[in-house]
mmCIF file with all atom_site columns, C-alpha atoms in Angstrom:
data_model
loop_
_atom_site.group_PDB
_atom_site.id
_atom_site.type_symbol
_atom_site.label_atom_id
_atom_site.label_alt_id
_atom_site.label_comp_id
_atom_site.label_asym_id
_atom_site.label_entity_id
_atom_site.label_seq_id
_atom_site.pdbx_PDB_ins_code
_atom_site.Cartn_x
_atom_site.Cartn_y
_atom_site.Cartn_z
_atom_site.occupancy
_atom_site.B_iso_or_equiv
_atom_site.pdbx_formal_charge
_atom_site.auth_seq_id
_atom_site.auth_comp_id
_atom_site.auth_asym_id
_atom_site.auth_atom_id
_atom_site.pdbx_PDB_model_num
ATOM 1   C CA . MET A 1 1   ? 6.651   5.983   33.747 1.00 0.00 ? 1013 MET A CA 1
ATOM 2   C CA . ASP A 1 2   ? 9.151   3.181   33.853 1.00 0.00 ? 1014 ASP A CA 1
ATOM 3   C CA . TYR A 1 3   ? 10.624  0.610   31.533 1.00 0.00 ? 1015 TYR A CA 1
ATOM 4   C CA . ILE A 1 4   ? 7.890   -1.958  32.222 1.00 0.00 ? 1016 ILE A CA 1
ATOM 5   C CA . GLN A 1 5   ? 5.257   0.562   31.187 1.00 0.00 ? 1017 GLN A CA 1
ATOM 6   C CA . ILE A 1 6   ? 7.195   1.460   28.032 1.00 0.00 ? 1018 ILE A CA 1
ATOM 7   C CA . PHE A 1 7   ? 7.539   -2.236  27.116 1.00 0.00 ? 1019 PHE A CA 1
ATOM 8   C CA . CYS A 1 8   ? 3.820   -2.872  27.731 1.00 0.00 ? 1020 CYS A CA 1
ATOM 9   C CA . GLN A 1 9   ? 2.794   0.222   25.765 1.00 0.00 ? 1021 GLN A CA 1
ATOM 10  C CA . ALA A 1 10  ? 4.881   -0.911  22.790 1.00 0.00 ? 1022 ALA A CA 1
ATOM 11  C CA . VAL A 1 11  ? 3.419   -4.419  22.798 1.00 0.00 ? 1023 VAL A CA 1
ATOM 12  C CA . ILE A 1 12  ? -0.177  -3.255  23.151 1.00 0.00 ? 1024 ILE A CA 1
ATOM 13  C CA . ALA A 1 13  ? 0.114   -0.386  20.655 1.00 0.00 ? 1025 ALA A CA 1
ATOM 14  C CA . VAL A 1 14  ? 1.610   -2.609  17.934 1.00 0.00 ? 1026 VAL A CA 1
ATOM 15  C CA . VAL A 1 15  ? -0.703  -5.584  18.495 1.00 0.00 ? 1027 VAL A CA 1
ATOM 16  C CA . PHE A 1 16  ? -3.875  -3.492  18.661 1.00 0.00 ? 1028 PHE A CA 1
ATOM 17  C CA . ALA A 1 17  ? -2.889  -1.240  15.756 1.00 0.00 ? 1029 ALA A CA 1
ATOM 18  C CA . PHE A 1 18  ? -2.154  -4.241  13.541 1.00 0.00 ? 1030 PHE A CA 1
ATOM 19  C CA . SER A 1 19  ? -5.328  -6.021  14.619 1.00 0.00 ? 1031 SER A CA 1
ATOM 20  C CA . ALA A 1 20  ? -7.496  -2.951  13.930 1.00 0.00 ? 1032 ALA A CA 1
ATOM 21  C CA . TRP A 1 21  ? -5.790  -2.299  10.592 1.00 0.00 ? 1033 TRP A CA 1
ATOM 22  C CA . SER A 1 22  ? -6.268  -5.911  9.481  1.00 0.00 ? 1034 SER A CA 1
ATOM 23  C CA . LYS A 1 23  ? -10.031 -5.518  9.991  1.00 0.00 ? 1035 LYS A CA 1
ATOM 24  C CA . LEU A 1 24  ? -10.587 -1.925  8.858  1.00 0.00 ? 1036 LEU A CA 1
ATOM 25  C CA . ARG A 1 25  ? -8.395  -1.794  5.756  1.00 0.00 ? 1037 ARG A CA 1
ATOM 26  C CA . GLY A 1 26  ? -11.273 -2.730  3.454  1.00 0.00 ? 1038 GLY A CA 1
ATOM 27  C CA . GLY A 1 27  ? -14.853 -3.868  3.147  1.00 0.00 ? 1039 GLY A CA 1
ATOM 28  C CA . LYS A 1 28  ? -13.867 -7.463  2.423  1.00 0.00 ? 1040 LYS A CA 1
ATOM 29  C CA . GLU A 1 29  ? -11.743 -7.644  5.576  1.00 0.00 ? 1041 GLU A CA 1
ATOM 30  C CA . ILE A 1 30  ? -14.377 -6.263  7.967  1.00 0.00 ? 1042 ILE A CA 1
ATOM 31  C CA . ALA A 1 31  ? -17.013 -8.518  6.353  1.00 0.00 ? 1043 ALA A CA 1
ATOM 32  C CA . ALA A 1 32  ? -14.781 -11.576 6.856  1.00 0.00 ? 1044 ALA A CA 1
ATOM 33  C CA . PHE A 1 33  ? -14.208 -10.621 10.489 1.00 0.00 ? 1045 PHE A CA 1
ATOM 34  C CA . SER A 1 34  ? -17.949 -10.097 10.927 1.00 0.00 ? 1046 SER A CA 1
ATOM 35  C CA . ASP A 1 35  ? -18.607 -13.574 9.502  1.00 0.00 ? 1047 ASP A CA 1
ATOM 36  C CA . SER A 1 36  ? -16.031 -15.063 11.877 1.00 0.00 ? 1048 SER A CA 1
ATOM 37  C CA . LEU A 1 37  ? -18.126 -13.799 14.800 1.00 0.00 ? 1049 LEU A CA 1
ATOM 38  C CA . ARG A 1 38  ? -21.054 -16.064 13.835 1.00 0.00 ? 1050 ARG A CA 1
ATOM 39  C CA . PRO A 1 39  ? -20.007 -18.937 16.159 1.00 0.00 ? 1051 PRO A CA 1
ATOM 40  C CA . HIS A 1 40  ? -19.573 -16.487 19.046 1.00 0.00 ? 1052 HIS A CA 1
ATOM 41  C CA . LEU A 1 41  ? -22.800 -14.527 18.567 1.00 0.00 ? 1053 LEU A CA 1
ATOM 42  C CA . GLY A 1 42  ? -25.141 -17.389 17.790 1.00 0.00 ? 1054 GLY A CA 1
ATOM 43  C CA . THR A 1 43  ? -28.279 -16.331 15.951 1.00 0.00 ? 1055 THR A CA 1
ATOM 44  C CA . ALA A 1 44  ? -27.401 -12.643 15.769 1.00 0.00 ? 1056 ALA A CA 1
ATOM 45  C CA . SER A 1 45  ? -28.308 -11.001 12.483 1.00 0.00 ? 1057 SER A CA 1
ATOM 46  C CA . SER A 1 46  ? -25.637 -10.078 9.950  1.00 0.00 ? 1058 SER A CA 1
ATOM 47  C CA . ARG A 1 47  ? -26.261 -6.410  10.793 1.00 0.00 ? 1059 ARG A CA 1
ATOM 48  C CA . THR A 1 48  ? -25.621 -7.085  14.498 1.00 0.00 ? 1060 THR A CA 1
ATOM 49  C CA . ARG A 1 49  ? -22.456 -9.059  13.686 1.00 0.00 ? 1061 ARG A CA 1
ATOM 50  C CA . MET A 1 50  ? -21.220 -6.230  11.456 1.00 0.00 ? 1062 MET A CA 1
ATOM 51  C CA . ALA A 1 51  ? -21.898 -3.669  14.201 1.00 0.00 ? 1063 ALA A CA 1
ATOM 52  C CA . ALA A 1 52  ? -19.989 -5.849  16.679 1.00 0.00 ? 1064 ALA A CA 1
ATOM 53  C CA . ALA A 1 53  ? -17.107 -6.248  14.224 1.00 0.00 ? 1065 ALA A CA 1
ATOM 54  C CA . VAL A 1 54  ? -16.832 -2.505  13.634 1.00 0.00 ? 1066 VAL A CA 1
ATOM 55  C CA . CYS A 1 55  ? -17.060 -1.843  17.402 1.00 0.00 ? 1067 CYS A CA 1
ATOM 56  C CA . VAL A 1 56  ? -14.252 -4.303  18.087 1.00 0.00 ? 1068 VAL A CA 1
ATOM 57  C CA . ALA A 1 57  ? -11.991 -2.894  15.368 1.00 0.00 ? 1069 ALA A CA 1
ATOM 58  C CA . VAL A 1 58  ? -12.590 0.744   16.342 1.00 0.00 ? 1070 VAL A CA 1
ATOM 59  C CA . SER A 1 59  ? -12.038 -0.104  20.027 1.00 0.00 ? 1071 SER A CA 1
ATOM 60  C CA . GLU A 1 60  ? -8.745  -1.763  19.125 1.00 0.00 ? 1072 GLU A CA 1
ATOM 61  C CA . ALA A 1 61  ? -7.664  1.294   17.127 1.00 0.00 ? 1073 ALA A CA 1
ATOM 62  C CA . LEU A 1 62  ? -8.659  3.578   19.984 1.00 0.00 ? 1074 LEU A CA 1
ATOM 63  C CA . ALA A 1 63  ? -6.705  1.486   22.502 1.00 0.00 ? 1075 ALA A CA 1
ATOM 64  C CA . ALA A 1 64  ? -3.615  1.602   20.259 1.00 0.00 ? 1076 ALA A CA 1
ATOM 65  C CA . VAL A 1 65  ? -3.769  5.384   19.868 1.00 0.00 ? 1077 VAL A CA 1
ATOM 66  C CA . LEU A 1 66  ? -4.536  6.108   23.522 1.00 0.00 ? 1078 LEU A CA 1
ATOM 67  C CA . THR A 1 67  ? -1.715  3.820   24.651 1.00 0.00 ? 1079 THR A CA 1
ATOM 68  C CA . VAL A 1 68  ? 1.008   5.780   22.847 1.00 0.00 ? 1080 VAL A CA 1
ATOM 69  C CA . ILE A 1 69  ? -0.076  9.254   24.000 1.00 0.00 ? 1081 ILE A CA 1
ATOM 70  C CA . PRO A 1 70  ? 1.527   9.920   27.397 1.00 0.00 ? 1082 PRO A CA 1
ATOM 71  C CA . VAL A 1 71  ? -1.478  11.671  28.991 1.00 0.00 ? 1083 VAL A CA 1
ATOM 72  C CA . THR A 1 72  ? -3.898  8.947   27.845 1.00 0.00 ? 1084 THR A CA 1
ATOM 73  C CA . ALA A 1 73  ? -1.618  5.909   28.187 1.00 0.00 ? 1085 ALA A CA 1
ATOM 74  C CA . LEU A 1 74  ? -3.359  4.644   31.321 1.00 0.00 ? 1086 LEU A CA 1
ATOM 75  C CA . ALA A 1 75  ? -6.778  4.901   29.642 1.00 0.00 ? 1087 ALA A CA 1
ATOM 76  C CA . GLY A 1 76  ? -5.468  3.040   26.589 1.00 0.00 ? 1088 GLY A CA 1
ATOM 77  C CA . LEU A 1 77  ? -3.935  0.286   28.688 1.00 0.00 ? 1089 LEU A CA 1
ATOM 78  C CA . LEU A 1 78  ? -7.128  -0.065  30.753 1.00 0.00 ? 1090 LEU A CA 1
ATOM 79  C CA . LEU A 1 79  ? -9.201  -0.277  27.563 1.00 0.00 ? 1091 LEU A CA 1
ATOM 80  C CA . ALA A 1 80  ? -6.774  -2.876  26.198 1.00 0.00 ? 1092 ALA A CA 1
ATOM 81  C CA . THR A 1 81  ? -7.052  -4.869  29.434 1.00 0.00 ? 1093 THR A CA 1
ATOM 82  C CA . ALA A 1 82  ? -10.850 -4.842  29.261 1.00 0.00 ? 1094 ALA A CA 1
ATOM 83  C CA . LEU A 1 83  ? -10.832 -5.866  25.589 1.00 0.00 ? 1095 LEU A CA 1
ATOM 84  C CA . MET A 1 84  ? -8.339  -8.656  26.217 1.00 0.00 ? 1096 MET A CA 1
ATOM 85  C CA . LEU A 1 85  ? -10.431 -10.003 29.113 1.00 0.00 ? 1097 LEU A CA 1
ATOM 86  C CA . LEU A 1 86  ? -13.424 -10.092 26.764 1.00 0.00 ? 1098 LEU A CA 1
ATOM 87  C CA . PHE A 1 87  ? -11.454 -11.657 23.892 1.00 0.00 ? 1099 PHE A CA 1
ATOM 88  C CA . THR A 1 88  ? -9.918  -14.252 26.207 1.00 0.00 ? 1100 THR A CA 1
ATOM 89  C CA . ALA A 1 89  ? -13.343 -15.225 27.537 1.00 0.00 ? 1101 ALA A CA 1
ATOM 90  C CA . PHE A 1 90  ? -14.739 -15.655 23.998 1.00 0.00 ? 1102 PHE A CA 1
ATOM 91  C CA . VAL A 1 91  ? -11.734 -17.656 22.799 1.00 0.00 ? 1103 VAL A CA 1
ATOM 92  C CA . THR A 1 92  ? -11.646 -19.868 25.898 1.00 0.00 ? 1104 THR A CA 1
ATOM 93  C CA . ARG A 1 93  ? -15.373 -20.571 25.552 1.00 0.00 ? 1105 ARG A CA 1
ATOM 94  C CA . ALA A 1 94  ? -14.894 -21.465 21.877 1.00 0.00 ? 1106 ALA A CA 1
ATOM 95  C CA . VAL A 1 95  ? -12.083 -23.895 22.700 1.00 0.00 ? 1107 VAL A CA 1
ATOM 96  C CA . LEU A 1 96  ? -13.904 -25.518 25.627 1.00 0.00 ? 1108 LEU A CA 1
ATOM 97  C CA . THR A 1 97  ? -17.140 -25.986 23.690 1.00 0.00 ? 1109 THR A CA 1
ATOM 98  C CA . GLY A 1 98  ? -15.413 -27.193 20.514 1.00 0.00 ? 1110 GLY A CA 1
ATOM 99  C CA . THR A 1 99  ? -16.835 -24.346 18.451 1.00 0.00 ? 1111 THR A CA 1
ATOM 100 C CA . LYS A 1 100 ? -15.411 -24.353 14.947 1.00 0.00 ? 1112 LYS A CA 1
ATOM 101 C CA . ALA A 1 101 ? -14.551 -20.661 15.031 1.00 0.00 ? 1113 ALA A CA 1
ATOM 102 C CA . THR A 1 102 ? -11.571 -19.270 13.159 1.00 0.00 ? 1114 THR A CA 1
ATOM 103 C CA . CYS A 1 103 ? -9.159  -16.652 14.396 1.00 0.00 ? 1115 CYS A CA 1
ATOM 104 C CA . ARG A 1 104 ? -9.382  -13.511 12.289 1.00 0.00 ? 1116 ARG A CA 1
ATOM 105 C CA . CYS A 1 105 ? -7.669  -11.400 14.931 1.00 0.00 ? 1117 CYS A CA 1
ATOM 106 C CA . PHE A 1 106 ? -4.884  -10.367 12.558 1.00 0.00 ? 1118 PHE A CA 1
ATOM 107 C CA . GLY A 1 107 ? -6.309  -10.878 9.116  1.00 0.00 ? 1119 GLY A CA 1
ATOM 108 C CA . ALA A 1 108 ? -7.342  -13.657 6.800  1.00 0.00 ? 1120 ALA A CA 1
ATOM 109 C CA . SER A 1 109 ? -6.438  -16.695 8.855  1.00 0.00 ? 1121 SER A CA 1
ATOM 110 C CA . GLU A 1 110 ? -8.517  -19.820 8.482  1.00 0.00 ? 1122 GLU A CA 1
ATOM 111 C CA . LYS A 1 111 ? -6.822  -21.322 11.546 1.00 0.00 ? 1123 LYS A CA 1
ATOM 112 C CA . ARG A 1 112 ? -9.313  -22.788 13.997 1.00 0.00 ? 1124 ARG A CA 1
ATOM 113 C CA . ILE A 1 113 ? -9.219  -21.232 17.460 1.00 0.00 ? 1125 ILE A CA 1
ATOM 114 C CA . GLY A 1 114 ? -7.230  -23.363 19.900 1.00 0.00 ? 1126 GLY A CA 1
ATOM 115 C CA . TRP A 1 115 ? -5.185  -23.306 23.067 1.00 0.00 ? 1127 TRP A CA 1
ATOM 116 C CA . PRO A 1 116 ? -2.356  -21.244 21.510 1.00 0.00 ? 1128 PRO A CA 1
ATOM 117 C CA . HIS A 1 117 ? -4.922  -18.441 21.035 1.00 0.00 ? 1129 HIS A CA 1
ATOM 118 C CA . VAL A 1 118 ? -5.970  -18.715 24.679 1.00 0.00 ? 1130 VAL A CA 1
ATOM 119 C CA . ALA A 1 119 ? -2.303  -18.508 25.692 1.00 0.00 ? 1131 ALA A CA 1
ATOM 120 C CA . ARG A 1 120 ? -1.692  -15.504 23.427 1.00 0.00 ? 1132 ARG A CA 1
ATOM 121 C CA . ASN A 1 121 ? -4.754  -13.674 24.729 1.00 0.00 ? 1133 ASN A CA 1
ATOM 122 C CA . THR A 1 122 ? -3.877  -14.446 28.340 1.00 0.00 ? 1134 THR A CA 1
ATOM 123 C CA . THR A 1 123 ? -0.354  -13.134 27.738 1.00 0.00 ? 1135 THR A CA 1
ATOM 124 C CA . LEU A 1 124 ? -1.729  -9.934  26.194 1.00 0.00 ? 1136 LEU A CA 1
ATOM 125 C CA . THR A 1 125 ? -4.148  -9.532  29.119 1.00 0.00 ? 1137 THR A CA 1
ATOM 126 C CA . VAL A 1 126 ? -1.266  -9.779  31.582 1.00 0.00 ? 1138 VAL A CA 1
ATOM 127 C CA . ILE A 1 127 ? 0.832   -7.324  29.557 1.00 0.00 ? 1139 ILE A CA 1
ATOM 128 C CA . ALA A 1 128 ? -2.008  -4.784  29.319 1.00 0.00 ? 1140 ALA A CA 1
ATOM 129 C CA . ALA A 1 129 ? -2.806  -5.102  33.036 1.00 0.00 ? 1141 ALA A CA 1
ATOM 130 C CA . SER A 1 130 ? 0.884   -4.819  33.976 1.00 0.00 ? 1142 SER A CA 1
ATOM 131 C CA . GLY A 1 131 ? 1.188   -1.708  31.844 1.00 0.00 ? 1143 GLY A CA 1
ATOM 132 C CA . SER A 1 132 ? -1.877  -0.254  33.572 1.00 0.00 ? 1144 SER A CA 1
ATOM 133 C CA . LEU A 1 133 ? -0.361  -0.892  36.988 1.00 0.00 ? 1145 LEU A CA 1
ATOM 134 C CA . ALA A 1 134 ? 2.974   0.584   35.927 1.00 0.00 ? 1146 ALA A CA 1
ATOM 135 C CA . ALA A 1 135 ? 1.257   3.637   34.408 1.00 0.00 ? 1147 ALA A CA 1
ATOM 136 C CA . GLY A 1 136 ? -0.543  4.277   37.686 1.00 0.00 ? 1148 GLY A CA 1
ATOM 137 C CA . SER A 1 137 ? 2.691   4.197   39.688 1.00 0.00 ? 1149 SER A CA 1
ATOM 138 C CA . PRO A 1 138 ? 5.117   7.059   40.100 1.00 0.00 ? 1150 PRO A CA 1
ATOM 139 C CA . GLY A 1 139 ? 8.129   6.618   37.880 1.00 0.00 ? 1151 GLY A CA 1
ATOM 140 C CA . GLY A 1 140 ? 11.659  7.865   37.817 1.00 0.00 ? 1152 GLY A CA 1
ATOM 141 C CA . ASP A 1 141 ? 13.856  9.321   35.143 1.00 0.00 ? 1153 ASP A CA 1
ATOM 142 C CA . ILE A 1 142 ? 13.983  7.413   31.889 1.00 0.00 ? 1154 ILE A CA 1
ATOM 143 C CA . ALA A 1 143 ? 17.277  7.058   30.065 1.00 0.00 ? 1155 ALA A CA 1
ATOM 144 C CA . LEU A 1 144 ? 17.089  7.152   26.275 1.00 0.00 ? 1156 LEU A CA 1
ATOM 145 C CA . ALA A 1 145 ? 18.925  3.835   25.957 1.00 0.00 ? 1157 ALA A CA 1
ATOM 146 C CA . GLY A 1 146 ? 16.458  2.190   28.354 1.00 0.00 ? 1158 GLY A CA 1
ATOM 147 C CA . TRP A 1 147 ? 13.513  3.636   26.441 1.00 0.00 ? 1159 TRP A CA 1
ATOM 148 C CA . ILE A 1 148 ? 14.924  2.301   23.149 1.00 0.00 ? 1160 ILE A CA 1
ATOM 149 C CA . VAL A 1 149 ? 15.595  -1.181  24.563 1.00 0.00 ? 1161 VAL A CA 1
ATOM 150 C CA . SER A 1 150 ? 12.133  -1.381  26.176 1.00 0.00 ? 1162 SER A CA 1
ATOM 151 C CA . THR A 1 151 ? 10.441  -0.225  22.971 1.00 0.00 ? 1163 THR A CA 1
ATOM 152 C CA . VAL A 1 152 ? 12.386  -2.605  20.709 1.00 0.00 ? 1164 VAL A CA 1
ATOM 153 C CA . MET A 1 153 ? 11.695  -5.516  23.067 1.00 0.00 ? 1165 MET A CA 1
ATOM 154 C CA . GLY A 1 154 ? 7.994   -4.608  23.109 1.00 0.00 ? 1166 GLY A CA 1
ATOM 155 C CA . ILE A 1 155 ? 7.810   -4.427  19.326 1.00 0.00 ? 1167 ILE A CA 1
ATOM 156 C CA . THR A 1 156 ? 9.633   -7.767  19.040 1.00 0.00 ? 1168 THR A CA 1
ATOM 157 C CA . ILE A 1 157 ? 7.221   -9.490  21.412 1.00 0.00 ? 1169 ILE A CA 1
ATOM 158 C CA . ALA A 1 158 ? 4.286   -7.893  19.564 1.00 0.00 ? 1170 ALA A CA 1
ATOM 159 C CA . VAL A 1 159 ? 5.504   -9.297  16.238 1.00 0.00 ? 1171 VAL A CA 1
ATOM 160 C CA . ILE A 1 160 ? 5.854   -12.755 17.795 1.00 0.00 ? 1172 ILE A CA 1
ATOM 161 C CA . LEU A 1 161 ? 2.325   -12.566 19.220 1.00 0.00 ? 1173 LEU A CA 1
ATOM 162 C CA . VAL A 1 162 ? 0.822   -11.301 15.958 1.00 0.00 ? 1174 VAL A CA 1
ATOM 163 C CA . THR A 1 163 ? 2.470   -14.112 13.971 1.00 0.00 ? 1175 THR A CA 1
ATOM 164 C CA . LEU A 1 164 ? 1.755   -16.828 16.539 1.00 0.00 ? 1176 LEU A CA 1
ATOM 165 C CA . ASP A 1 165 ? -0.406  -18.888 14.151 1.00 0.00 ? 1177 ASP A CA 1
ATOM 166 C CA . ASP A 1 166 ? 2.457   -19.054 11.670 1.00 0.00 ? 1178 ASP A CA 1
ATOM 167 C CA . ILE A 1 167 ? 4.990   -19.904 14.393 1.00 0.00 ? 1179 ILE A CA 1
ATOM 168 C CA . VAL A 1 168 ? 2.783   -22.694 15.781 1.00 0.00 ? 1180 VAL A CA 1
ATOM 169 C CA . GLN A 1 169 ? 2.252   -24.081 12.272 1.00 0.00 ? 1181 GLN A CA 1
ATOM 170 C CA . LEU A 1 170 ? 5.984   -23.916 11.562 1.00 0.00 ? 1182 LEU A CA 1
ATOM 171 C CA . PHE A 1 171 ? 6.808   -26.022 14.613 1.00 0.00 ? 1183 PHE A CA 1
ATOM 172 C CA . ALA A 1 172 ? 3.747   -28.278 14.532 1.00 0.00 ? 1184 ALA A CA 1
ATOM 173 C CA . MET A 1 173 ? 4.476   -31.938 14.232 1.00 0.00 ? 1185 MET A CA 1
ATOM 174 C CA . ASP A 1 174 ? 2.172   -34.375 12.513 1.00 0.00 ? 1186 ASP A CA 1
ATOM 175 C CA . LEU A 1 175 ? 1.844   -37.400 14.762 1.00 0.00 ? 1187 LEU A CA 1
#
């Protein structure tokens, strides 16, 4: 384990835990996420969309938990990488085809999916994959101060990524 792995674990654990929680915290939230999948799943029934929504949220929760447990960290990071590849493909397709899908990745946003979401998902894919590579490599001794700095940096980046819609809106200029 090294500092890169610790940083990546912190980012992925926080982002995936928050994303799962925002969907699973109540019936209204998972139903809203299920409805947001309509543009991605075409003519799928509401039951199929709900099953997909629950699968996504539970997979996110599982990735978050696995990522923070030392003996399962690699599995969690690999699961996160696979999920992020899937999410990035869906979001990129939605942007390229002009689909009027909203991003309910972190709760009740009505923000239409756009290039900032592609950038965020690509960043998270790279972080998860980097963490996987670092977890598979032999590591040296970890100093407590280094662990704290890596963890705090990871949490900070996670908060920025989770609040990206708000940050983009804050700095958006009306032309």
